[in-house]
JSON list of C-alpha atoms in Angstrom, two decimals:
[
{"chain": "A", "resi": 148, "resn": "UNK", "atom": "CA", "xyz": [0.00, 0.00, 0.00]},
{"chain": "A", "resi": 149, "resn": "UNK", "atom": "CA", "xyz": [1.45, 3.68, -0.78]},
{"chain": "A", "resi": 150, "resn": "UNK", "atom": "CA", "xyz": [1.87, 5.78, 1.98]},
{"chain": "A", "resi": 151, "resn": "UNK", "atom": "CA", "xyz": [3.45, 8.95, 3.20]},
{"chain": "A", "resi": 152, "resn": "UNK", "atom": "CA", "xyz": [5.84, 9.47, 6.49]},
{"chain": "A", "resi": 153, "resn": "UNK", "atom": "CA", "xyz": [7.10, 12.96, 7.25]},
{"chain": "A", "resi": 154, "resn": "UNK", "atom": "CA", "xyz": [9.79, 13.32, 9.52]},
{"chain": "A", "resi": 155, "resn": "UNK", "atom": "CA", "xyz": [9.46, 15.94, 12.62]},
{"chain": "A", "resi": 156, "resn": "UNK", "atom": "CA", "xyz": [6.30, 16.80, 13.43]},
{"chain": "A", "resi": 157, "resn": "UNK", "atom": "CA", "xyz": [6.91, 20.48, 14.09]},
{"chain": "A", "resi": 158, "resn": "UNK", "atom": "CA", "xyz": [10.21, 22.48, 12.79]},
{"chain": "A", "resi": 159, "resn": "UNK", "atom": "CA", "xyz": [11.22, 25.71, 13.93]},
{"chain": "A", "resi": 160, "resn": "UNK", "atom": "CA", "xyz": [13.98, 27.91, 12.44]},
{"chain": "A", "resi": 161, "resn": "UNK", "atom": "CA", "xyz": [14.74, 31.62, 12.15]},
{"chain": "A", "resi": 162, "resn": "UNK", "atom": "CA", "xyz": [14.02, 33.96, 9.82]},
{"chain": "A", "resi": 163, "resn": "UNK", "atom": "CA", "xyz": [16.44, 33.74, 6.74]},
{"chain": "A", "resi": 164, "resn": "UNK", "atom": "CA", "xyz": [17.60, 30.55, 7.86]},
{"chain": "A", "resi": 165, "resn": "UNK", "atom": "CA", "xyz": [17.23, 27.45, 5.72]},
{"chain": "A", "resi": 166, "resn": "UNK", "atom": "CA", "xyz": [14.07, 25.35, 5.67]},
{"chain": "A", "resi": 167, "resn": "UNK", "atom": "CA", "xyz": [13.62, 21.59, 5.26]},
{"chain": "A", "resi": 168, "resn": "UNK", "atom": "CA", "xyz": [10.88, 19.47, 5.64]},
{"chain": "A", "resi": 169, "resn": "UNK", "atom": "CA", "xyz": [10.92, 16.23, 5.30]},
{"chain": "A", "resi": 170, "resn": "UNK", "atom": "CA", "xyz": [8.97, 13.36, 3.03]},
{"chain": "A", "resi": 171, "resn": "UNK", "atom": "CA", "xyz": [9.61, 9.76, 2.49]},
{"chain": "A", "resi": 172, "resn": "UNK", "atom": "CA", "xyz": [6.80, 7.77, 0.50]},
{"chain": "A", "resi": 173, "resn": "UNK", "atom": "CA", "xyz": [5.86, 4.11, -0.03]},
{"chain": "A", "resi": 174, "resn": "UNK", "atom": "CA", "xyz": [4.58, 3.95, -3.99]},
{"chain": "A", "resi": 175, "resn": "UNK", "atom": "CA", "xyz": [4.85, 0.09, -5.98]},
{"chain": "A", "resi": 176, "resn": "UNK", "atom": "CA", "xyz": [4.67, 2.65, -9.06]},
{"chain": "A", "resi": 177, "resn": "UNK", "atom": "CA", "xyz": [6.09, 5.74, -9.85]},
{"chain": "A", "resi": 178, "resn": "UNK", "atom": "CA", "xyz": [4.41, 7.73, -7.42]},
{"chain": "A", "resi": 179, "resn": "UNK", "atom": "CA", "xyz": [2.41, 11.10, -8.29]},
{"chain": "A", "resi": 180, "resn": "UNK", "atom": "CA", "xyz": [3.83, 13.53, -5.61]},
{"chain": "A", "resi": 181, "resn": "UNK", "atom": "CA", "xyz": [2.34, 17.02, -4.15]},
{"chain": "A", "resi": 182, "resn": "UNK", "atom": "CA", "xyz": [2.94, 19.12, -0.69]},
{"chain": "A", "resi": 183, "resn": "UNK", "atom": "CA", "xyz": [0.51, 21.31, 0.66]},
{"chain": "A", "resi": 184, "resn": "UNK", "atom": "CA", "xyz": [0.29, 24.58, 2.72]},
{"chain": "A", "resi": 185, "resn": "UNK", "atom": "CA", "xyz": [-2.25, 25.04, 5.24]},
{"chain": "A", "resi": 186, "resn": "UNK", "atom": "CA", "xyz": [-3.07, 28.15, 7.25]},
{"chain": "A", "resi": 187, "resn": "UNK", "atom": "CA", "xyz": [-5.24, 28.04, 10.10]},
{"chain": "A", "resi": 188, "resn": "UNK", "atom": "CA", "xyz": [-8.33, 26.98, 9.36]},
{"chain": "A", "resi": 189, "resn": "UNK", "atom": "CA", "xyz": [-7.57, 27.13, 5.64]},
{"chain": "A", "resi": 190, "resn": "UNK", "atom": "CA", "xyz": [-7.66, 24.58, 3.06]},
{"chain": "A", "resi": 191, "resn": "UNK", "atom": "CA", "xyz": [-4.96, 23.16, 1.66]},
{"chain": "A", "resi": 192, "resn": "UNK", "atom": "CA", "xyz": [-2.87, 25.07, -1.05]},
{"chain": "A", "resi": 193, "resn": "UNK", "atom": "CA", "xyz": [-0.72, 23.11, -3.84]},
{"chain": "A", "resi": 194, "resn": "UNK", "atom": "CA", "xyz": [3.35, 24.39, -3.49]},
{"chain": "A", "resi": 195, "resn": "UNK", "atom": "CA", "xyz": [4.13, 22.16, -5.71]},
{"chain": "A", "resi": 196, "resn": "UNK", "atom": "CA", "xyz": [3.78, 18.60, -7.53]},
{"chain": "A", "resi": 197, "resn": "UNK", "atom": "CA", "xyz": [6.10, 15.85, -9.14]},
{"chain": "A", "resi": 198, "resn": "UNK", "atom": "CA", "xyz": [4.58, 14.00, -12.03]},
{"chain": "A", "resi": 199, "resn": "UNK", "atom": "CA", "xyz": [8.50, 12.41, -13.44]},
{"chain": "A", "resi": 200, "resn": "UNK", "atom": "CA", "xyz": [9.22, 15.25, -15.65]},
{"chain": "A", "resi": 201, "resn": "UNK", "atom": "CA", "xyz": [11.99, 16.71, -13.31]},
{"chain": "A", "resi": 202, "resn": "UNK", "atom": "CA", "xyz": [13.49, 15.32, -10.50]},
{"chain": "A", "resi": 203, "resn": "UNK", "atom": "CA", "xyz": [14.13, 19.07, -9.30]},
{"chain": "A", "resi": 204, "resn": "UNK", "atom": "CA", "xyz": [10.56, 20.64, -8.91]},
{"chain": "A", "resi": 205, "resn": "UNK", "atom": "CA", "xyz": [10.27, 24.57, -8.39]},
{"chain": "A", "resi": 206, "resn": "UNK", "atom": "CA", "xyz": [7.06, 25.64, -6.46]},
{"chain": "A", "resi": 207, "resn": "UNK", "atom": "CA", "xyz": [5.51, 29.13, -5.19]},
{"chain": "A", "resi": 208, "resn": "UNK", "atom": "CA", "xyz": [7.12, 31.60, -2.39]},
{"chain": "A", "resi": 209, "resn": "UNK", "atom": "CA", "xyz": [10.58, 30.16, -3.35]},
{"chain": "A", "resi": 210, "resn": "UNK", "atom": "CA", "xyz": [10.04, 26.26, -1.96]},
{"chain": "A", "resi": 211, "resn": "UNK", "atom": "CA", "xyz": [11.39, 23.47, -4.16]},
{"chain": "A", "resi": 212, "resn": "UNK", "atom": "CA", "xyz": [11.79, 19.91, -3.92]},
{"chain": "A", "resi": 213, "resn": "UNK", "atom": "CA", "xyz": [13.53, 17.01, -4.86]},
{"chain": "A", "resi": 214, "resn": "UNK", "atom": "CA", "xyz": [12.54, 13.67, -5.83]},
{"chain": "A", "resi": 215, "resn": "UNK", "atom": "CA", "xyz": [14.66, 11.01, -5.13]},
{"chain": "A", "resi": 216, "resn": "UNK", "atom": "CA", "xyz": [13.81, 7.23, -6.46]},
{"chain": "A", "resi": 217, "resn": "UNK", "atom": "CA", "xyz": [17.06, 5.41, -4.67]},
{"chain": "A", "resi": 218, "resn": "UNK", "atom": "CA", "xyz": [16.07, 7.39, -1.04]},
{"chain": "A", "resi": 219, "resn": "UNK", "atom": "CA", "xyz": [11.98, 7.20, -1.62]},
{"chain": "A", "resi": 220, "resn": "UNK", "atom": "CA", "xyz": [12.22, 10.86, -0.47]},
{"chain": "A", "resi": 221, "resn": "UNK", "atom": "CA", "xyz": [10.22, 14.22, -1.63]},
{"chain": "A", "resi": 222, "resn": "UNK", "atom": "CA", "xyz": [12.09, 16.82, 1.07]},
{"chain": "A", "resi": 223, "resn": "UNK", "atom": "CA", "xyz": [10.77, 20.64, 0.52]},
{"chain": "A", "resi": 224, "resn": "UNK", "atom": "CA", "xyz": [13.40, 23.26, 0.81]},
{"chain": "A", "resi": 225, "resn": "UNK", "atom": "CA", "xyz": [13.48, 27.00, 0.89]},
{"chain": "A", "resi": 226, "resn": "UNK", "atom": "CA", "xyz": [16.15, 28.73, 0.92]},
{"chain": "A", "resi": 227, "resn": "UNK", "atom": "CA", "xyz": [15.64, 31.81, 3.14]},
{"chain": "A", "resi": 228, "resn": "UNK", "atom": "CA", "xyz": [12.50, 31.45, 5.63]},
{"chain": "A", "resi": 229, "resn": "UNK", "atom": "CA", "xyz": [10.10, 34.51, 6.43]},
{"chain": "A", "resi": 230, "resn": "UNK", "atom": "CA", "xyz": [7.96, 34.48, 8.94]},
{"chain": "A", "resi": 231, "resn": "UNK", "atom": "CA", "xyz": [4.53, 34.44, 6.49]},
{"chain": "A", "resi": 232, "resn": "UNK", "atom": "CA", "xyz": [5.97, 30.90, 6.00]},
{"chain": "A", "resi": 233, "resn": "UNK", "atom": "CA", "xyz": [4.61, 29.75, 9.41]},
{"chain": "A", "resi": 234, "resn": "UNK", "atom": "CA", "xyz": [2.29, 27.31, 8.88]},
{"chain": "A", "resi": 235, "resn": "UNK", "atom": "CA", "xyz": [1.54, 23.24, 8.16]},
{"chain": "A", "resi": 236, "resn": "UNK", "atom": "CA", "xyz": [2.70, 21.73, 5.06]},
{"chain": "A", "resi": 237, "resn": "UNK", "atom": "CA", "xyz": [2.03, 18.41, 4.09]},
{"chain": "A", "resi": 238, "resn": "UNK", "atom": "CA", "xyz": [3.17, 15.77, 1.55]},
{"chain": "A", "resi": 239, "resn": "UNK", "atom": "CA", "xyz": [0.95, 13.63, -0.22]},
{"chain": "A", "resi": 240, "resn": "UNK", "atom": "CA", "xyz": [0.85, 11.20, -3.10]},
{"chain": "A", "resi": 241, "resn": "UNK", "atom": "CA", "xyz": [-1.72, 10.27, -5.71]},
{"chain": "A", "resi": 242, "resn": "UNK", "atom": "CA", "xyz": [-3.00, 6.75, -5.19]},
{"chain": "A", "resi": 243, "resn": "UNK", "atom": "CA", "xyz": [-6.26, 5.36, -7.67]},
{"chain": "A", "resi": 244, "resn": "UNK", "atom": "CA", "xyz": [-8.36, 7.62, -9.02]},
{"chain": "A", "resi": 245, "resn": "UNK", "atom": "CA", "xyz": [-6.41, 10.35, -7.81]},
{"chain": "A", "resi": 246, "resn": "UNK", "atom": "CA", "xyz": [-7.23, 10.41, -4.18]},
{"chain": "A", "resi": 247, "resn": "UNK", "atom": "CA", "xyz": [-4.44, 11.43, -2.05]},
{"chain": "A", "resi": 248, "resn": "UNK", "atom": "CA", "xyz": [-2.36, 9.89, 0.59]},
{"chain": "A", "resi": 249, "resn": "UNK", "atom": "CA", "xyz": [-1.38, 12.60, 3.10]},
{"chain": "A", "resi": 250, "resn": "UNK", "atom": "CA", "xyz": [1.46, 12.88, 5.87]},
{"chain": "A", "resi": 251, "resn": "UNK", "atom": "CA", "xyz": [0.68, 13.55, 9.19]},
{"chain": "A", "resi": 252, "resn": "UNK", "atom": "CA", "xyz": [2.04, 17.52, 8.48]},
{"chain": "A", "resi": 253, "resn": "UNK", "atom": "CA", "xyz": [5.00, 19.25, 9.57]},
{"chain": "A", "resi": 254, "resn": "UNK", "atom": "CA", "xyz": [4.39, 22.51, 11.54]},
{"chain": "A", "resi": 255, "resn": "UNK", "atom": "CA", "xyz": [6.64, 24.66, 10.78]},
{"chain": "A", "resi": 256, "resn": "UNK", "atom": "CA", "xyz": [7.54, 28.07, 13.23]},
{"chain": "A", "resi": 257, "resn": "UNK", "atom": "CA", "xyz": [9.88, 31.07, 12.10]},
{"chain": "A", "resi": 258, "resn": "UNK", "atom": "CA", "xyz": [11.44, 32.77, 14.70]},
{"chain": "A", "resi": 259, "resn": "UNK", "atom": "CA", "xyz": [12.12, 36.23, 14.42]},
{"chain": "B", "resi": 61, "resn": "UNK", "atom": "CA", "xyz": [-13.78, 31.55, -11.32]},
{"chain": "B", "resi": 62, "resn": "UNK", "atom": "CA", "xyz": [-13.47, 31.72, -7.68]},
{"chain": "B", "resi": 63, "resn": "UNK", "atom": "CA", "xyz": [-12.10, 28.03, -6.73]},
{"chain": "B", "resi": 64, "resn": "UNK", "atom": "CA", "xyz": [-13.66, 25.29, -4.85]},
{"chain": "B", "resi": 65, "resn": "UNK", "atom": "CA", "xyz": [-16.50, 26.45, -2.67]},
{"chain": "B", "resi": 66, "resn": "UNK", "atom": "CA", "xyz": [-17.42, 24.74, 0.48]},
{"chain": "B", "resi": 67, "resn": "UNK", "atom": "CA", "xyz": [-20.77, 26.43, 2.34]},
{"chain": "B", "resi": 68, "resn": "UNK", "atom": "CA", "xyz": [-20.97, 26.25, 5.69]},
{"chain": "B", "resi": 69, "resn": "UNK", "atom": "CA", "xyz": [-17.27, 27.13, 7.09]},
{"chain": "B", "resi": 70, "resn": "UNK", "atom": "CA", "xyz": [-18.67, 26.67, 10.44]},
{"chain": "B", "resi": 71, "resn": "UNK", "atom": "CA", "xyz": [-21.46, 24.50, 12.08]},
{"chain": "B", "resi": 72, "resn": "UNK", "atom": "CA", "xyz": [-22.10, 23.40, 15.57]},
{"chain": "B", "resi": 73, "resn": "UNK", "atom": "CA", "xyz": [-24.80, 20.97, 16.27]},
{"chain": "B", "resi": 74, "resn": "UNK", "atom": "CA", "xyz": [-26.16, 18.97, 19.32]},
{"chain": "B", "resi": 75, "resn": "UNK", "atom": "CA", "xyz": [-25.21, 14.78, 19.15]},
{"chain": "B", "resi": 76, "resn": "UNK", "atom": "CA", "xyz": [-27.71, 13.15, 17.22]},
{"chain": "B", "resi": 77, "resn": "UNK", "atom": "CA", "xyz": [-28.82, 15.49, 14.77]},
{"chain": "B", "resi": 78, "resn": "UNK", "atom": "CA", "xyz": [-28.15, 15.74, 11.06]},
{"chain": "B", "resi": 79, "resn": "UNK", "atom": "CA", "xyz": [-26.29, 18.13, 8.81]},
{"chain": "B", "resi": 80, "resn": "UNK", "atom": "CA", "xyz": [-25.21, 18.62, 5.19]},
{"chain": "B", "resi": 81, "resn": "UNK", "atom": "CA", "xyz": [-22.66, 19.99, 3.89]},
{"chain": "B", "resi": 82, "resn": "UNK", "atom": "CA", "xyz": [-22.35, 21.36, 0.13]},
{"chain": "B", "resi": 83, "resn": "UNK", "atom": "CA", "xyz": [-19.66, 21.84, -2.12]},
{"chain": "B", "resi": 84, "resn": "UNK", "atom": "CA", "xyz": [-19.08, 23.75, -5.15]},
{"chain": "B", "resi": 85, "resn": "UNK", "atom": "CA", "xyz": [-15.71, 22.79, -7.19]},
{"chain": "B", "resi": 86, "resn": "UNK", "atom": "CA", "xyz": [-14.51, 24.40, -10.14]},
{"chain": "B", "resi": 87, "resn": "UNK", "atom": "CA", "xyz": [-16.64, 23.80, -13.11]},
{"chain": "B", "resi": 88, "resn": "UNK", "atom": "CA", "xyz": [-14.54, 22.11, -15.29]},
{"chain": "B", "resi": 89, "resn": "UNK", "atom": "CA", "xyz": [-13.14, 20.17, -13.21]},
{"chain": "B", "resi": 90, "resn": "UNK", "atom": "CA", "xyz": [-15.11, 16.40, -12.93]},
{"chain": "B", "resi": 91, "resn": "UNK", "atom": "CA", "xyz": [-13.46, 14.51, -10.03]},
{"chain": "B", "resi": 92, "resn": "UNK", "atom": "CA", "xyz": [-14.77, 15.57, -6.57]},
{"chain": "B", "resi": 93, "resn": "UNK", "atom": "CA", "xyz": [-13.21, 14.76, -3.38]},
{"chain": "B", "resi": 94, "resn": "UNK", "atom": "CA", "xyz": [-14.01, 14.61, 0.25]},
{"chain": "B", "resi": 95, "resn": "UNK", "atom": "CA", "xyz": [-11.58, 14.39, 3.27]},
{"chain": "B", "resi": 96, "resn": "UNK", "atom": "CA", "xyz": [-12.00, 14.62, 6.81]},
{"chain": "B", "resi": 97, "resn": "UNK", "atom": "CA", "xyz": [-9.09, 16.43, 8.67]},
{"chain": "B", "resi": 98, "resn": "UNK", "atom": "CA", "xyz": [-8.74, 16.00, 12.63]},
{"chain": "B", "resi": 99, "resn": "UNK", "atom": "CA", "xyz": [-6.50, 18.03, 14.83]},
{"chain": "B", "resi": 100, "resn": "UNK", "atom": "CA", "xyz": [-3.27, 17.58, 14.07]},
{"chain": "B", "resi": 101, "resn": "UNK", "atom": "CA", "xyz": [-3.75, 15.07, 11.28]},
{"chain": "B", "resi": 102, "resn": "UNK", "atom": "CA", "xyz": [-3.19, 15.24, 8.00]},
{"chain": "B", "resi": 103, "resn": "UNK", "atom": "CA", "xyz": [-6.39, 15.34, 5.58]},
{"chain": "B", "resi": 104, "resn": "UNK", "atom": "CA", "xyz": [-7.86, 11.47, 5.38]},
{"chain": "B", "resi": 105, "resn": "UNK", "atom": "CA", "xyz": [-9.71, 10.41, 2.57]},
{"chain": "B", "resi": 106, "resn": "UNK", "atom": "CA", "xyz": [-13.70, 9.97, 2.65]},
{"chain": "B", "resi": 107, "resn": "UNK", "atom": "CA", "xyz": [-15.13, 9.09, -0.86]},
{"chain": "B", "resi": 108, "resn": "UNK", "atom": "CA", "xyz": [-14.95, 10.74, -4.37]},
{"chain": "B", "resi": 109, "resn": "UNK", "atom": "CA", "xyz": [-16.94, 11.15, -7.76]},
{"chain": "B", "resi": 110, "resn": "UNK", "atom": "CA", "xyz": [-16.21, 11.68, -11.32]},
{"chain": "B", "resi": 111, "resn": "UNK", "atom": "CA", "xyz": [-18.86, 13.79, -12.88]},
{"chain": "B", "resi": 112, "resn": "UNK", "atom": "CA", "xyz": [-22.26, 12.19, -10.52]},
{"chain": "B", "resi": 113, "resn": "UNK", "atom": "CA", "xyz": [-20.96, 8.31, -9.94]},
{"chain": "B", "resi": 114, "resn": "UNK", "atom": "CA", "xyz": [-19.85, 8.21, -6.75]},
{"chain": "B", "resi": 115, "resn": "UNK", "atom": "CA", "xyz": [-16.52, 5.66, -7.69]},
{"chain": "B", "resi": 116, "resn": "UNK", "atom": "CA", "xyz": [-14.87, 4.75, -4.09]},
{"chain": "B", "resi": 117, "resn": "UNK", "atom": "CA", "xyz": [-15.74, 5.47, -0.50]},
{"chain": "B", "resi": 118, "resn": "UNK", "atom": "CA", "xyz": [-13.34, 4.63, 2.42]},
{"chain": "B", "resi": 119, "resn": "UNK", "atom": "CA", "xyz": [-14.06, 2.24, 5.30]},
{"chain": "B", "resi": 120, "resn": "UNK", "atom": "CA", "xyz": [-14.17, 6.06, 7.09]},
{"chain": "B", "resi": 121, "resn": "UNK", "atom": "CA", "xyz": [-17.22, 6.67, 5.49]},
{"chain": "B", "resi": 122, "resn": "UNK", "atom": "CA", "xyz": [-19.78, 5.09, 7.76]},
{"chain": "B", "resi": 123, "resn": "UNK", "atom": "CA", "xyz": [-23.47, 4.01, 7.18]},
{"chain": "B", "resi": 124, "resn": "UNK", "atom": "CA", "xyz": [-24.02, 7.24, 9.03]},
{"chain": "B", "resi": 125, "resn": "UNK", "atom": "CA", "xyz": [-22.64, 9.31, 6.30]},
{"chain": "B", "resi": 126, "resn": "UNK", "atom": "CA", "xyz": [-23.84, 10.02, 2.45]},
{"chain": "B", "resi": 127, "resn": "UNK", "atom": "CA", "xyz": [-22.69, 11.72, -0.47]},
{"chain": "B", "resi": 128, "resn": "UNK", "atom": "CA", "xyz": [-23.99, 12.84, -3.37]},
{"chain": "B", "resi": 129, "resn": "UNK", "atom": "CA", "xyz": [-23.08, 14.96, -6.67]},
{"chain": "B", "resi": 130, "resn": "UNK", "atom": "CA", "xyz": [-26.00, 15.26, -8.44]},
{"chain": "B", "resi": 131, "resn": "UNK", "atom": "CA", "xyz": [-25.81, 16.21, -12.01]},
{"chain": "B", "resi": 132, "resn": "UNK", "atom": "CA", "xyz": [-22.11, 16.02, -11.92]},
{"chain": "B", "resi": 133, "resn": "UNK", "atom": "CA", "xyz": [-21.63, 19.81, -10.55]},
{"chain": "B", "resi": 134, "resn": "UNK", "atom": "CA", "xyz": [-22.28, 20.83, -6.62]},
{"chain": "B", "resi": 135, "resn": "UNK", "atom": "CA", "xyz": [-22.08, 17.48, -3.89]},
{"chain": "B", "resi": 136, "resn": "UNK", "atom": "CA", "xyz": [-23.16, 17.61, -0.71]},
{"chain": "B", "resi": 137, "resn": "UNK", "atom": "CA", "xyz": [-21.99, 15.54, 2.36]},
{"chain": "B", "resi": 138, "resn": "UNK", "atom": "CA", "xyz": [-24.60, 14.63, 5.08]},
{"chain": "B", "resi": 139, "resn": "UNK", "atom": "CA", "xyz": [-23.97, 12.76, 7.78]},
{"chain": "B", "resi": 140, "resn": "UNK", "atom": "CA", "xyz": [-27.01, 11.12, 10.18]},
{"chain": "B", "resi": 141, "resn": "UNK", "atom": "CA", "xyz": [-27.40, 10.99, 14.01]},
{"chain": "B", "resi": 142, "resn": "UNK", "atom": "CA", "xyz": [-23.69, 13.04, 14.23]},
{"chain": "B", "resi": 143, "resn": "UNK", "atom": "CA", "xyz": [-21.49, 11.76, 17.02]},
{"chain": "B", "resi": 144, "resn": "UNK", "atom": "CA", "xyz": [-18.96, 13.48, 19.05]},
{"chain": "B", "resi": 145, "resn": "UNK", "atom": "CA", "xyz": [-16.28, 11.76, 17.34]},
{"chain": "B", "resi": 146, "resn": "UNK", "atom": "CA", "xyz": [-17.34, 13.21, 13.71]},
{"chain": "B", "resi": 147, "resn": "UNK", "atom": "CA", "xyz": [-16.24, 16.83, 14.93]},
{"chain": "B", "resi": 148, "resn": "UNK", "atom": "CA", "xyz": [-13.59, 17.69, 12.76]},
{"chain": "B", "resi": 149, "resn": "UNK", "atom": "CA", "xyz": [-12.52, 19.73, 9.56]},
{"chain": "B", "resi": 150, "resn": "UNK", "atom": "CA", "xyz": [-14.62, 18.14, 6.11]},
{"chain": "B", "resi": 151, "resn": "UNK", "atom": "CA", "xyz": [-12.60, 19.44, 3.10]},
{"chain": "B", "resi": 152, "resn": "UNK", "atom": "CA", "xyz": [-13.38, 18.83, -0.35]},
{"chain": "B", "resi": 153, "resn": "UNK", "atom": "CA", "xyz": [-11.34, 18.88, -3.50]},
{"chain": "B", "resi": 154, "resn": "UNK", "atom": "CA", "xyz": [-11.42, 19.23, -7.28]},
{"chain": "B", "resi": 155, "resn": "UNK", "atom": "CA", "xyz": [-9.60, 18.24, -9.97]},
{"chain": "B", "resi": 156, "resn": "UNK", "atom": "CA", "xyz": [-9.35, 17.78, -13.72]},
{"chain": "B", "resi": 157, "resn": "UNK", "atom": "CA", "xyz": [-8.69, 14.16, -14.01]},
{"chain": "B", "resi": 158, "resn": "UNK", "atom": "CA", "xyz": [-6.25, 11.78, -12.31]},
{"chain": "B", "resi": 159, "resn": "UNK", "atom": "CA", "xyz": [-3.04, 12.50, -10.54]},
{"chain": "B", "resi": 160, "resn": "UNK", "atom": "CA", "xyz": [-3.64, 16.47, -11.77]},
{"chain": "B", "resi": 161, "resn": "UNK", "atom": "CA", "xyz": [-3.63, 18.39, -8.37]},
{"chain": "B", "resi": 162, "resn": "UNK", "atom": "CA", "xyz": [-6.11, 18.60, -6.52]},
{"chain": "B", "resi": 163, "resn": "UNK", "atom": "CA", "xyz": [-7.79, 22.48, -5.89]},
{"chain": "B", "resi": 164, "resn": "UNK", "atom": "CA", "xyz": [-8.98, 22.55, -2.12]},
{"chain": "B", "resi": 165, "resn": "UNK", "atom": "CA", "xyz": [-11.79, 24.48, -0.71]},
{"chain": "B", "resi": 166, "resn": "UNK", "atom": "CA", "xyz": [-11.47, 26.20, 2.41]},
{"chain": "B", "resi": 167, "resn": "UNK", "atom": "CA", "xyz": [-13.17, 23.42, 4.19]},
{"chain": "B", "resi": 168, "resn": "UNK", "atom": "CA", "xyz": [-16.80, 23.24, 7.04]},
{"chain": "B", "resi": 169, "resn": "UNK", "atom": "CA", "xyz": [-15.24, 23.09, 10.88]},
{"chain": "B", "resi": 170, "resn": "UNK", "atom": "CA", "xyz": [-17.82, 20.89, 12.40]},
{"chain": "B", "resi": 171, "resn": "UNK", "atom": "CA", "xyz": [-18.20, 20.91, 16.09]},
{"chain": "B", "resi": 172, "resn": "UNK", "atom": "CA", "xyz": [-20.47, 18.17, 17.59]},
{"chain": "B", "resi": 173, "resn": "UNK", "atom": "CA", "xyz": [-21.64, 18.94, 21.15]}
]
């Protein structure tokens, strides 16, 4: 069965300081791959998606991520963090019929 | 086109009553999804529809709950004789076609007391 694990369930850094969030999925095919943003009581918004055309994937407000095949991983980086970037991201993957498979989230805090 | 719609964002109702929930995805868009989201969870999936047949509901989705998409366009969630343990956030999701993203709406907070 596909699933998602993300690693640390709440991250804090400072402001301008590098982020990294963590994603490792289970897939027996090549998986469909998303994270979401989610603001307090918000919905979810799409940062970004893999669907094998790059293993480098560039998403809004500067987050990217990387899909590797040999470490099952999907990690979301930014650069520089602000503090509008406080919120709970999660990674998900498309299973049948395009449902998705979420982590249990990542909070993440910016400190000023 | 204003993106997925989801009417009420809040509703608080006494155990055992019923409520329904509607949502309005974006109109070109013929897969529907619903998810339940708990504190501190991540979003867990509830059933889904392309265009009005209702194709797969999780083991979630208990006798007590119902969905429908009439039409193929707006769906609405109900769920029967609510319990305390069906407070949470509903979301609900459209999309193209498979393994597109998903478009989220902002989601009904339901609050069973």
């Amino acid at each position: 069965a596909q699933s998602v694990t993300q690693l640390g369930s709440h991250v804090s850094v400072s402001e301008g300081a590098l982020v990294l969030l963590r994603c490792n999925y289970s897939s027996s095919v090549p998986p469909y791959l998303f994270w979401y943003v989610q603001y307090p009581n918000q919905g979810l918004q799409l940062l970004l998606k893999y669907t094998s055309a790059a293993t480098l994937v560039k998403g809004i407000n500067g987050f990217e991520a990387e899909f590797k095949k040999s470490e099952t991983s999907f990690h979301l980086t930014k650069p520089s963090a602000h503090m509008s970037d406080a919120a709970e991201y999660f990674c998900a993957v498309s299973v049948g019929g395009g449902k998705l498979i979420f982590g249990q989230g990542t909070e993440l805090s910016v400190k000023p | 086109d204003t993106g997925v719609s989801q009417d009420p964002r809040h509703k608080i109702t006494k155990r055992g009553q019923n409520v329904t929930f509607r949502c309005d995805p974006i109109s070109e868009h013929n897969r529907l999804y619903w998810y339940r989201q708990t504190l501190g969870q991540g979003p867990e999936f509830l059933t889904y529809f392309q265009n009005e047949a209702q194709l797969e509901k999780s083991r979630l989705l208990s006798d007590r709950f119902s969905a429908e998409r009439p039409k193929g366009s707006f769906s609405t969630l109900e769920i029967q004789r609510t319990e305390q343990g069906d407070s949470a956030m509903y979301l609900c999701a459209s999309s193209w076609r498979e393994n597109t993203e998903a478009f989220f709406g902002q989601g009904t907070r339901l609050t069973v007391v």
